[in-house]
Amino acid sequence: MDAQRVQVDYDQMADIYADDADRHPMNVSYERPAMLAMAGDVEGGRVLDVGCAAGALSEAFVARGASVVGIDVNARLVQRARERLGGRADFHVADISAAMPFLARAWFDVVSASLVLHYLADWAPALREFHRVLRADGSLLISTHHPIQDVEISEPPAPYFETTLLTDTWRKGGRDFEVRFYHRPLSAIVDALAEAGFLVERIPEPIPDPEAFADSPGLYEQMTRRPWFLFIRAVKKPATRQRDERS
Ligand SMILES: C[S@@+](CC[C@H](N)C(=O)[O-])C[C@H]1O[C@@H](n2cnc3c(N)ncnc32)[C@H](O)[C@@H]1O
């Protein structure tokens, strides 16, 4: 159900979204650098990039020496990712809410979930799969809509303490697109991680680079006044590390 809705929302703008995400300072100079900073040194490591879209972040991981598997539910965006990487990474069209039996357990050093989890009503199935495919000392990196930001942009303001489906209008390529996503309070996010066997290690709050946003002073001002995205680095809880490594 979530996946179908996301396909409808992203099908209408797949190429426009992909081109925009390659240029927009929000992606290029804010979100992606924050994800890469959380990942640290990935040279020689294995990265699973879920919600990979057209593969911009996958490409950055490959450039840093990682072996990358990207997953997205949108076939057109996966095609774009394959064209971009030309065989330097492996891509699958799949719904991360469902089991992903094509991924081996305890295989990845990093699972990167960049701006994708807010499309899921329930994070539990996806987080269980991330836990299964991560090595014992692996890390889960998340960027998602910040719950405070959801309340700010919604009209009428979203009820902070409820998990609610919201609709936002994105202006891209001179057109407006309606995109639906879930708001959830911070406690629900941390609880979902804890229940799936993760410990939150860091919540970085990057400050945008003023030069990157020189053409968007209004946006820059808003982004320095309140958090825009929520970034989380989580690790497997020690007590659950063996669980997914049993054959
Ligand atoms: C905002 S984009 C992610 C941007 C991307 N991480 C980047 O670095 O450019 C969100 C992506 O999540 C994908 N997506 C949403 N729900 C999904 C699901 N259930 N399974 C797999 N992909 C999903 C969408 O198709 C879309 O490509």
PDB file of C-alpha atoms and ligand atoms in Angstrom:
ATOM      1  CA  MET A   1       0.000   0.000   0.000  1.00  0.00           C
ATOM      2  CA  ASP A   2       2.718   2.475   1.000  1.00  0.00           C
ATOM      3  CA  ALA A   3       4.854   1.307  -1.899  1.00  0.00           C
ATOM      4  CA  GLN A   4       1.996   1.777  -4.384  1.00  0.00           C
ATOM      5  CA  ARG A   5       1.356   5.308  -3.145  1.00  0.00           C
ATOM      6  CA  VAL A   6       5.053   6.143  -3.375  1.00  0.00           C
ATOM      7  CA  GLN A   7       5.205   4.754  -6.911  1.00  0.00           C
ATOM      8  CA  VAL A   8       2.331   7.008  -7.947  1.00  0.00           C
ATOM      9  CA  ASP A   9       3.951  10.036  -6.311  1.00  0.00           C
ATOM     10  CA  TYR A  10       7.436   9.407  -7.734  1.00  0.00           C
ATOM     11  CA  ASP A  11       6.314   8.112 -11.170  1.00  0.00           C
ATOM     12  CA  GLN A  12       4.836  11.499 -11.998  1.00  0.00           C
ATOM     13  CA  MET A  13       8.197  13.225 -11.443  1.00  0.00           C
ATOM     14  CA  ALA A  14      10.930  10.539 -11.571  1.00  0.00           C
ATOM     15  CA  ASP A  15      13.221  12.269 -14.086  1.00  0.00           C
ATOM     16  CA  ILE A  16      12.476  15.758 -12.809  1.00  0.00           C
ATOM     17  CA  TYR A  17      13.192  14.559  -9.251  1.00  0.00           C
ATOM     18  CA  ALA A  18      16.431  12.859 -10.304  1.00  0.00           C
ATOM     19  CA  ASP A  19      17.729  15.913 -12.151  1.00  0.00           C
ATOM     20  CA  ASP A  20      16.762  18.232  -9.310  1.00  0.00           C
ATOM     21  CA  ALA A  21      18.427  16.021  -6.680  1.00  0.00           C
ATOM     22  CA  ASP A  22      21.687  16.306  -8.642  1.00  0.00           C
ATOM     23  CA  ARG A  23      21.600  20.104  -8.388  1.00  0.00           C
ATOM     24  CA  HIS A  24      19.628  21.217  -5.360  1.00  0.00           C
ATOM     25  CA  PRO A  25      21.847  22.430  -2.516  1.00  0.00           C
ATOM     26  CA  MET A  26      19.533  20.664  -0.034  1.00  0.00           C
ATOM     27  CA  ASN A  27      20.658  17.332  -1.511  1.00  0.00           C
ATOM     28  CA  VAL A  28      24.110  18.159  -2.861  1.00  0.00           C
ATOM     29  CA  SER A  29      25.457  20.336  -0.040  1.00  0.00           C
ATOM     30  CA  TYR A  30      23.415  19.386   2.997  1.00  0.00           C
ATOM     31  CA  GLU A  31      21.789  15.922   3.067  1.00  0.00           C
ATOM     32  CA  ARG A  32      24.361  13.861   1.146  1.00  0.00           C
ATOM     33  CA  PRO A  33      27.433  15.328   2.897  1.00  0.00           C
ATOM     34  CA  ALA A  34      25.746  14.648   6.245  1.00  0.00           C
ATOM     35  CA  MET A  35      25.124  11.003   5.300  1.00  0.00           C
ATOM     36  CA  LEU A  36      28.687  10.586   4.083  1.00  0.00           C
ATOM     37  CA  ALA A  37      30.067  12.171   7.247  1.00  0.00           C
ATOM     38  CA  MET A  38      28.030   9.744   9.375  1.00  0.00           C
ATOM     39  CA  ALA A  39      29.343   6.828   7.291  1.00  0.00           C
ATOM     40  CA  GLY A  40      32.996   7.780   7.839  1.00  0.00           C
ATOM     41  CA  ASP A  41      35.579   5.654   6.031  1.00  0.00           C
ATOM     42  CA  VAL A  42      33.794   3.111   3.794  1.00  0.00           C
ATOM     43  CA  GLU A  43      36.843   2.128   1.714  1.00  0.00           C
ATOM     44  CA  GLY A  44      36.655  -1.610   1.072  1.00  0.00           C
ATOM     45  CA  GLY A  45      33.312  -1.864   2.898  1.00  0.00           C
ATOM     46  CA  ARG A  46      29.866  -2.993   1.748  1.00  0.00           C
ATOM     47  CA  VAL A  47      27.061  -0.438   1.707  1.00  0.00           C
ATOM     48  CA  LEU A  48      23.344  -1.025   1.206  1.00  0.00           C
ATOM     49  CA  ASP A  49      21.724   2.199  -0.046  1.00  0.00           C
ATOM     50  CA  VAL A  50      17.950   1.910   0.421  1.00  0.00           C
ATOM     51  CA  GLY A  51      15.718   4.462  -1.293  1.00  0.00           C
ATOM     52  CA  CYS A  52      18.650   5.017  -3.626  1.00  0.00           C
ATOM     53  CA  ALA A  53      16.546   6.854  -6.256  1.00  0.00           C
ATOM     54  CA  ALA A  54      18.803   7.740  -9.210  1.00  0.00           C
ATOM     55  CA  GLY A  55      21.920   6.650  -7.332  1.00  0.00           C
ATOM     56  CA  ALA A  56      23.587   9.940  -6.389  1.00  0.00           C
ATOM     57  CA  LEU A  57      24.486   8.767  -2.887  1.00  0.00           C
ATOM     58  CA  SER A  58      25.366   5.282  -4.166  1.00  0.00           C
ATOM     59  CA  GLU A  59      27.813   6.922  -6.558  1.00  0.00           C
ATOM     60  CA  ALA A  60      29.408   8.882  -3.719  1.00  0.00           C
ATOM     61  CA  PHE A  61      29.879   5.664  -1.708  1.00  0.00           C
ATOM     62  CA  VAL A  62      31.412   3.960  -4.772  1.00  0.00           C
ATOM     63  CA  ALA A  63      33.754   6.939  -5.228  1.00  0.00           C
ATOM     64  CA  ARG A  64      34.899   6.364  -1.632  1.00  0.00           C
ATOM     65  CA  GLY A  65      35.829   2.765  -2.381  1.00  0.00           C
ATOM     66  CA  ALA A  66      32.716   0.938  -1.153  1.00  0.00           C
ATOM     67  CA  SER A  67      30.966  -1.924  -2.830  1.00  0.00           C
ATOM     68  CA  VAL A  68      27.329  -0.775  -3.108  1.00  0.00           C
ATOM     69  CA  VAL A  69      23.917  -2.375  -3.483  1.00  0.00           C
ATOM     70  CA  GLY A  70      21.092   0.105  -4.124  1.00  0.00           C
ATOM     71  CA  ILE A  71      17.393  -0.561  -3.699  1.00  0.00           C
ATOM     72  CA  ASP A  72      14.420   1.510  -4.746  1.00  0.00           C
ATOM     73  CA  VAL A  73      10.780   0.742  -5.428  1.00  0.00           C
ATOM     74  CA  ASN A  74      10.701   3.038  -8.465  1.00  0.00           C
ATOM     75  CA  ALA A  75      11.769   1.239 -11.658  1.00  0.00           C
ATOM     76  CA  ARG A  76      12.531   4.429 -13.605  1.00  0.00           C
ATOM     77  CA  LEU A  77      14.800   5.754 -10.853  1.00  0.00           C
ATOM     78  CA  VAL A  78      16.598   2.418 -10.622  1.00  0.00           C
ATOM     79  CA  GLN A  79      17.113   2.537 -14.393  1.00  0.00           C
ATOM     80  CA  ARG A  80      18.649   6.009 -13.943  1.00  0.00           C
ATOM     81  CA  ALA A  81      20.886   4.657 -11.167  1.00  0.00           C
ATOM     82  CA  ARG A  82      22.061   1.784 -13.393  1.00  0.00           C
ATOM     83  CA  GLU A  83      22.807   4.219 -16.227  1.00  0.00           C
ATOM     84  CA  ARG A  84      24.715   6.499 -13.837  1.00  0.00           C
ATOM     85  CA  LEU A  85      26.855   3.791 -12.276  1.00  0.00           C
ATOM     86  CA  GLY A  86      27.279   1.634 -15.393  1.00  0.00           C
ATOM     87  CA  GLY A  87      27.860  -1.618 -13.535  1.00  0.00           C
ATOM     88  CA  ARG A  88      29.935  -0.138 -10.692  1.00  0.00           C
ATOM     89  CA  ALA A  89      27.089  -0.912  -8.247  1.00  0.00           C
ATOM     90  CA  ASP A  90      24.280  -3.428  -8.117  1.00  0.00           C
ATOM     91  CA  PHE A  91      20.674  -2.134  -8.138  1.00  0.00           C
ATOM     92  CA  HIS A  92      17.342  -3.807  -7.385  1.00  0.00           C
ATOM     93  CA  VAL A  93      13.750  -2.668  -7.740  1.00  0.00           C
ATOM     94  CA  ALA A  94      12.208  -3.708  -4.419  1.00  0.00           C
ATOM     95  CA  ASP A  95       9.995  -2.540  -1.575  1.00  0.00           C
ATOM     96  CA  ILE A  96      12.050  -2.200   1.606  1.00  0.00           C
ATOM     97  CA  SER A  97       8.924  -2.902   3.702  1.00  0.00           C
ATOM     98  CA  ALA A  98       8.924  -6.464   2.441  1.00  0.00           C
ATOM     99  CA  ALA A  99      11.461  -9.219   3.069  1.00  0.00           C
ATOM    100  CA  MET A 100      14.548  -8.935   0.861  1.00  0.00           C
ATOM    101  CA  PRO A 101      15.694 -12.572   0.562  1.00  0.00           C
ATOM    102  CA  PHE A 102      18.143 -11.628  -2.216  1.00  0.00           C
ATOM    103  CA  LEU A 103      20.273  -9.907   0.440  1.00  0.00           C
ATOM    104  CA  ALA A 104      22.528 -12.138   2.547  1.00  0.00           C
ATOM    105  CA  ARG A 105      22.382 -11.865   6.328  1.00  0.00           C
ATOM    106  CA  ALA A 106      25.207 -10.068   8.144  1.00  0.00           C
ATOM    107  CA  TRP A 107      26.697  -8.943   4.816  1.00  0.00           C
ATOM    108  CA  PHE A 108      26.778  -5.138   4.961  1.00  0.00           C
ATOM    109  CA  ASP A 109      28.957  -2.792   6.987  1.00  0.00           C
ATOM    110  CA  VAL A 110      26.564   0.119   6.441  1.00  0.00           C
ATOM    111  CA  VAL A 111      22.867   0.437   5.669  1.00  0.00           C
ATOM    112  CA  SER A 112      22.094   3.924   4.430  1.00  0.00           C
ATOM    113  CA  ALA A 113      18.424   4.964   4.460  1.00  0.00           C
ATOM    114  CA  SER A 114      18.510   8.400   2.909  1.00  0.00           C
ATOM    115  CA  LEU A 115      15.176  10.271   2.929  1.00  0.00           C
ATOM    116  CA  VAL A 116      13.114   7.118   2.512  1.00  0.00           C
ATOM    117  CA  LEU A 117      11.734   5.975   5.869  1.00  0.00           C
ATOM    118  CA  HIS A 118       9.123   8.736   6.091  1.00  0.00           C
ATOM    119  CA  TYR A 119       7.286   6.992   3.238  1.00  0.00           C
ATOM    120  CA  LEU A 120       6.600   3.958   5.440  1.00  0.00           C
ATOM    121  CA  ALA A 121       3.601   3.748   7.803  1.00  0.00           C
ATOM    122  CA  ASP A 122       5.432   1.124   9.842  1.00  0.00           C
ATOM    123  CA  TRP A 123       9.217   1.110  10.109  1.00  0.00           C
ATOM    124  CA  ALA A 124       9.391  -2.293  11.863  1.00  0.00           C
ATOM    125  CA  PRO A 125       9.602  -4.651   8.827  1.00  0.00           C
ATOM    126  CA  ALA A 126      12.261  -2.536   7.109  1.00  0.00           C
ATOM    127  CA  LEU A 127      14.312  -2.094  10.289  1.00  0.00           C
ATOM    128  CA  ARG A 128      14.171  -5.862  10.916  1.00  0.00           C
ATOM    129  CA  GLU A 129      15.616  -6.454   7.448  1.00  0.00           C
ATOM    130  CA  PHE A 130      18.309  -3.806   7.966  1.00  0.00           C
ATOM    131  CA  HIS A 131      19.243  -5.510  11.255  1.00  0.00           C
ATOM    132  CA  ARG A 132      19.386  -8.916   9.554  1.00  0.00           C
ATOM    133  CA  VAL A 133      21.654  -7.809   6.700  1.00  0.00           C
ATOM    134  CA  LEU A 134      24.041  -5.720   8.842  1.00  0.00           C
ATOM    135  CA  ARG A 135      27.213  -7.195  10.316  1.00  0.00           C
ATOM    136  CA  ALA A 136      27.494  -7.238  14.096  1.00  0.00           C
ATOM    137  CA  ASP A 137      29.513  -4.016  14.138  1.00  0.00           C
ATOM    138  CA  GLY A 138      27.671  -2.419  11.230  1.00  0.00           C
ATOM    139  CA  SER A 139      25.892   0.909  11.325  1.00  0.00           C
ATOM    140  CA  LEU A 140      22.523   2.167  10.169  1.00  0.00           C
ATOM    141  CA  LEU A 141      22.479   5.728   8.827  1.00  0.00           C
ATOM    142  CA  ILE A 142      19.174   7.521   8.515  1.00  0.00           C
ATOM    143  CA  SER A 143      18.065  10.844   7.155  1.00  0.00           C
ATOM    144  CA  THR A 144      14.373  11.552   7.366  1.00  0.00           C
ATOM    145  CA  HIS A 145      11.945  14.423   7.672  1.00  0.00           C
ATOM    146  CA  HIS A 146      12.400  16.133  11.024  1.00  0.00           C
ATOM    147  CA  PRO A 147       9.175  15.909  13.070  1.00  0.00           C
ATOM    148  CA  ILE A 148       9.411  19.573  14.007  1.00  0.00           C
ATOM    149  CA  GLN A 149       9.746  20.517  10.360  1.00  0.00           C
ATOM    150  CA  ASP A 150       6.659  18.427   9.510  1.00  0.00           C
ATOM    151  CA  VAL A 151       4.622  20.457  11.970  1.00  0.00           C
ATOM    152  CA  GLU A 152       6.027  23.712  10.572  1.00  0.00           C
ATOM    153  CA  ILE A 153       5.243  22.969   6.927  1.00  0.00           C
ATOM    154  CA  SER A 154       1.824  21.326   7.308  1.00  0.00           C
ATOM    155  CA  GLU A 155      -1.383  23.301   7.083  1.00  0.00           C
ATOM    156  CA  PRO A 156      -3.178  22.897   9.438  1.00  0.00           C
ATOM    157  CA  PRO A 157      -0.124  22.014  11.568  1.00  0.00           C
ATOM    158  CA  ALA A 158       0.261  18.243  12.006  1.00  0.00           C
ATOM    159  CA  PRO A 159      -0.443  16.918  15.507  1.00  0.00           C
ATOM    160  CA  TYR A 160       3.135  16.390  16.704  1.00  0.00           C
ATOM    161  CA  PHE A 161       2.447  13.343  18.882  1.00  0.00           C
ATOM    162  CA  GLU A 162       0.554  11.322  16.255  1.00  0.00           C
ATOM    163  CA  THR A 163       1.866   9.334  13.326  1.00  0.00           C
ATOM    164  CA  THR A 164      -0.019  10.928  10.448  1.00  0.00           C
ATOM    165  CA  LEU A 165       0.008  10.818   6.659  1.00  0.00           C
ATOM    166  CA  LEU A 166       0.748  14.330   5.338  1.00  0.00           C
ATOM    167  CA  THR A 167       0.765  15.788   1.843  1.00  0.00           C
ATOM    168  CA  ASP A 168       3.382  18.298   0.749  1.00  0.00           C
ATOM    169  CA  THR A 169       3.601  20.179  -2.551  1.00  0.00           C
ATOM    170  CA  TRP A 170       7.024  20.159  -4.177  1.00  0.00           C
ATOM    171  CA  ARG A 171       7.830  22.677  -6.872  1.00  0.00           C
ATOM    172  CA  LYS A 172      10.323  21.134  -9.285  1.00  0.00           C
ATOM    173  CA  GLY A 173      11.090  21.869 -12.933  1.00  0.00           C
ATOM    174  CA  GLY A 174       8.441  24.617 -12.942  1.00  0.00           C
ATOM    175  CA  ARG A 175       5.675  22.203 -11.881  1.00  0.00           C
ATOM    176  CA  ASP A 176       3.938  21.335  -8.620  1.00  0.00           C
ATOM    177  CA  PHE A 177       3.891  17.732  -7.381  1.00  0.00           C
ATOM    178  CA  GLU A 178       1.943  16.367  -4.439  1.00  0.00           C
ATOM    179  CA  VAL A 179       3.998  13.992  -2.320  1.00  0.00           C
ATOM    180  CA  ARG A 180       2.620  12.034   0.623  1.00  0.00           C
ATOM    181  CA  PHE A 181       4.699  10.963   3.611  1.00  0.00           C
ATOM    182  CA  TYR A 182       4.337  10.086   7.287  1.00  0.00           C
ATOM    183  CA  HIS A 183       5.034  12.399  10.150  1.00  0.00           C
ATOM    184  CA  ARG A 184       5.922  10.623  13.414  1.00  0.00           C
ATOM    185  CA  PRO A 185       7.171  11.979  16.735  1.00  0.00           C
ATOM    186  CA  LEU A 186      10.807  11.546  17.729  1.00  0.00           C
ATOM    187  CA  SER A 187       9.835   9.050  20.446  1.00  0.00           C
ATOM    188  CA  ALA A 188       8.196   6.784  17.837  1.00  0.00           C
ATOM    189  CA  ILE A 189      11.370   6.902  15.732  1.00  0.00           C
ATOM    190  CA  VAL A 190      13.671   5.991  18.617  1.00  0.00           C
ATOM    191  CA  ASP A 191      11.225   3.328  19.905  1.00  0.00           C
ATOM    192  CA  ALA A 192      11.075   1.691  16.446  1.00  0.00           C
ATOM    193  CA  LEU A 193      14.881   1.569  16.337  1.00  0.00           C
ATOM    194  CA  ALA A 194      15.119   0.146  19.861  1.00  0.00           C
ATOM    195  CA  GLU A 195      12.466  -2.513  19.175  1.00  0.00           C
ATOM    196  CA  ALA A 196      14.335  -3.593  16.031  1.00  0.00           C
ATOM    197  CA  GLY A 197      17.554  -4.042  18.034  1.00  0.00           C
ATOM    198  CA  PHE A 198      19.331  -0.764  17.339  1.00  0.00           C
ATOM    199  CA  LEU A 199      20.973   1.731  19.667  1.00  0.00           C
ATOM    200  CA  VAL A 200      21.036   5.370  18.635  1.00  0.00           C
ATOM    201  CA  GLU A 201      24.673   6.448  18.648  1.00  0.00           C
ATOM    202  CA  ARG A 202      24.562  10.003  17.270  1.00  0.00           C
ATOM    203  CA  ILE A 203      22.069  12.602  16.071  1.00  0.00           C
ATOM    204  CA  PRO A 204      24.169  15.136  14.147  1.00  0.00           C
ATOM    205  CA  GLU A 205      22.573  18.488  13.370  1.00  0.00           C
ATOM    206  CA  PRO A 206      24.565  19.899  10.432  1.00  0.00           C
ATOM    207  CA  ILE A 207      24.504  23.610   9.742  1.00  0.00           C
ATOM    208  CA  PRO A 208      24.153  24.384   6.015  1.00  0.00           C
ATOM    209  CA  ASP A 209      27.030  25.990   4.155  1.00  0.00           C
ATOM    210  CA  PRO A 210      26.018  29.625   3.383  1.00  0.00           C
ATOM    211  CA  GLU A 211      27.902  29.613   0.048  1.00  0.00           C
ATOM    212  CA  ALA A 212      25.970  26.580  -1.188  1.00  0.00           C
ATOM    213  CA  PHE A 213      22.708  28.391  -0.450  1.00  0.00           C
ATOM    214  CA  ALA A 214      23.791  31.793  -1.794  1.00  0.00           C
ATOM    215  CA  ASP A 215      20.978  31.670  -4.397  1.00  0.00           C
ATOM    216  CA  SER A 216      18.370  30.695  -1.784  1.00  0.00           C
ATOM    217  CA  PRO A 217      18.849  33.115   1.130  1.00  0.00           C
ATOM    218  CA  GLY A 218      15.304  32.561   2.424  1.00  0.00           C
ATOM    219  CA  LEU A 219      15.791  28.802   2.563  1.00  0.00           C
ATOM    220  CA  TYR A 220      19.196  29.219   4.209  1.00  0.00           C
ATOM    221  CA  GLU A 221      17.687  31.474   6.871  1.00  0.00           C
ATOM    222  CA  GLN A 222      14.994  28.880   7.659  1.00  0.00           C
ATOM    223  CA  MET A 223      17.540  26.056   7.755  1.00  0.00           C
ATOM    224  CA  THR A 224      19.714  27.863  10.263  1.00  0.00           C
ATOM    225  CA  ARG A 225      16.739  28.662  12.492  1.00  0.00           C
ATOM    226  CA  ARG A 226      15.426  25.112  12.971  1.00  0.00           C
ATOM    227  CA  PRO A 227      16.442  21.587  11.993  1.00  0.00           C
ATOM    228  CA  TRP A 228      15.447  20.548   8.480  1.00  0.00           C
ATOM    229  CA  PHE A 229      16.121  16.822   8.262  1.00  0.00           C
ATOM    230  CA  LEU A 230      16.690  14.441  11.157  1.00  0.00           C
ATOM    231  CA  PHE A 231      19.960  12.496  10.911  1.00  0.00           C
ATOM    232  CA  ILE A 232      20.560   9.375  12.990  1.00  0.00           C
ATOM    233  CA  ARG A 233      23.490   7.007  13.226  1.00  0.00           C
ATOM    234  CA  ALA A 234      22.508   3.759  14.962  1.00  0.00           C
ATOM    235  CA  VAL A 235      24.352   0.524  15.720  1.00  0.00           C
ATOM    236  CA  LYS A 236      23.211  -2.980  16.586  1.00  0.00           C
ATOM    237  CA  LYS A 237      22.496  -3.524  20.283  1.00  0.00           C
ATOM    238  CA  PRO A 238      25.158  -5.894  21.624  1.00  0.00           C
ATOM    239  CA  ALA A 239      22.514  -8.348  22.906  1.00  0.00           C
ATOM    240  CA  THR A 240      21.002  -8.674  19.425  1.00  0.00           C
ATOM    241  CA  ARG A 241      24.228  -8.885  17.439  1.00  0.00           C
ATOM    242  CA  GLN A 242      24.361 -12.682  17.361  1.00  0.00           C
ATOM    243  CA  ARG A 243      20.683 -13.043  16.460  1.00  0.00           C
ATOM    244  CA  ASP A 244      21.104 -12.327  12.784  1.00  0.00           C
ATOM    245  CA  GLU A 245      24.422 -14.084  12.385  1.00  0.00           C
ATOM    246  CA  ARG A 246      23.147 -17.578  13.164  1.00  0.00           C
ATOM    247  CA  SER A 247      22.829 -19.548   9.991  1.00  0.00           C
TER     248      SER A 247
HETATM  249  C1  LIG B   1      13.671  11.449  -1.524  1.00  0.00           C
HETATM  250  S1  LIG B   1      14.088  10.078  -2.503  1.00  0.00           S
HETATM  251  C2  LIG B   1      15.644   9.501  -1.864  1.00  0.00           C
HETATM  252  C3  LIG B   1      16.820  10.265  -2.388  1.00  0.00           C
HETATM  253  C4  LIG B   1      18.067   9.461  -2.503  1.00  0.00           C
HETATM  254  N1  LIG B   1      18.398   8.754  -1.294  1.00  0.00           N
HETATM  255  C5  LIG B   1      19.211  10.348  -2.950  1.00  0.00           C
HETATM  256  O1  LIG B   1      20.246  10.336  -2.312  1.00  0.00           O
HETATM  257  O2  LIG B   1      19.094  11.023  -3.977  1.00  0.00           O
HETATM  258  C6  LIG B   1      13.039   8.795  -1.822  1.00  0.00           C
HETATM  259  C7  LIG B   1      13.169   7.497  -2.571  1.00  0.00           C
HETATM  260  O3  LIG B   1      12.636   6.472  -1.759  1.00  0.00           O
HETATM  261  C8  LIG B   1      11.994   5.542  -2.609  1.00  0.00           C
HETATM  262  N2  LIG B   1      11.064   4.744  -1.798  1.00  0.00           N
HETATM  263  C9  LIG B   1      10.004   5.182  -1.096  1.00  0.00           C
HETATM  264  N3  LIG B   1       9.390   4.154  -0.479  1.00  0.00           N
HETATM  265  C10 LIG B   1      10.101   3.034  -0.767  1.00  0.00           C
HETATM  266  C11 LIG B   1       9.971   1.668  -0.421  1.00  0.00           C
HETATM  267  N4  LIG B   1       8.958   1.231   0.342  1.00  0.00           N
HETATM  268  N5  LIG B   1      10.896   0.792  -0.877  1.00  0.00           N
HETATM  269  C12 LIG B   1      11.918   1.223  -1.666  1.00  0.00           C
HETATM  270  N6  LIG B   1      12.074   2.518  -2.049  1.00  0.00           N
HETATM  271  C13 LIG B   1      11.190   3.415  -1.605  1.00  0.00           C
HETATM  272  C14 LIG B   1      11.325   6.428  -3.665  1.00  0.00           C
HETATM  273  O4  LIG B   1      11.006   5.701  -4.833  1.00  0.00           O
HETATM  274  C15 LIG B   1      12.385   7.493  -3.883  1.00  0.00           C
HETATM  275  O5  LIG B   1      13.267   7.157  -4.925  1.00  0.00           O
END
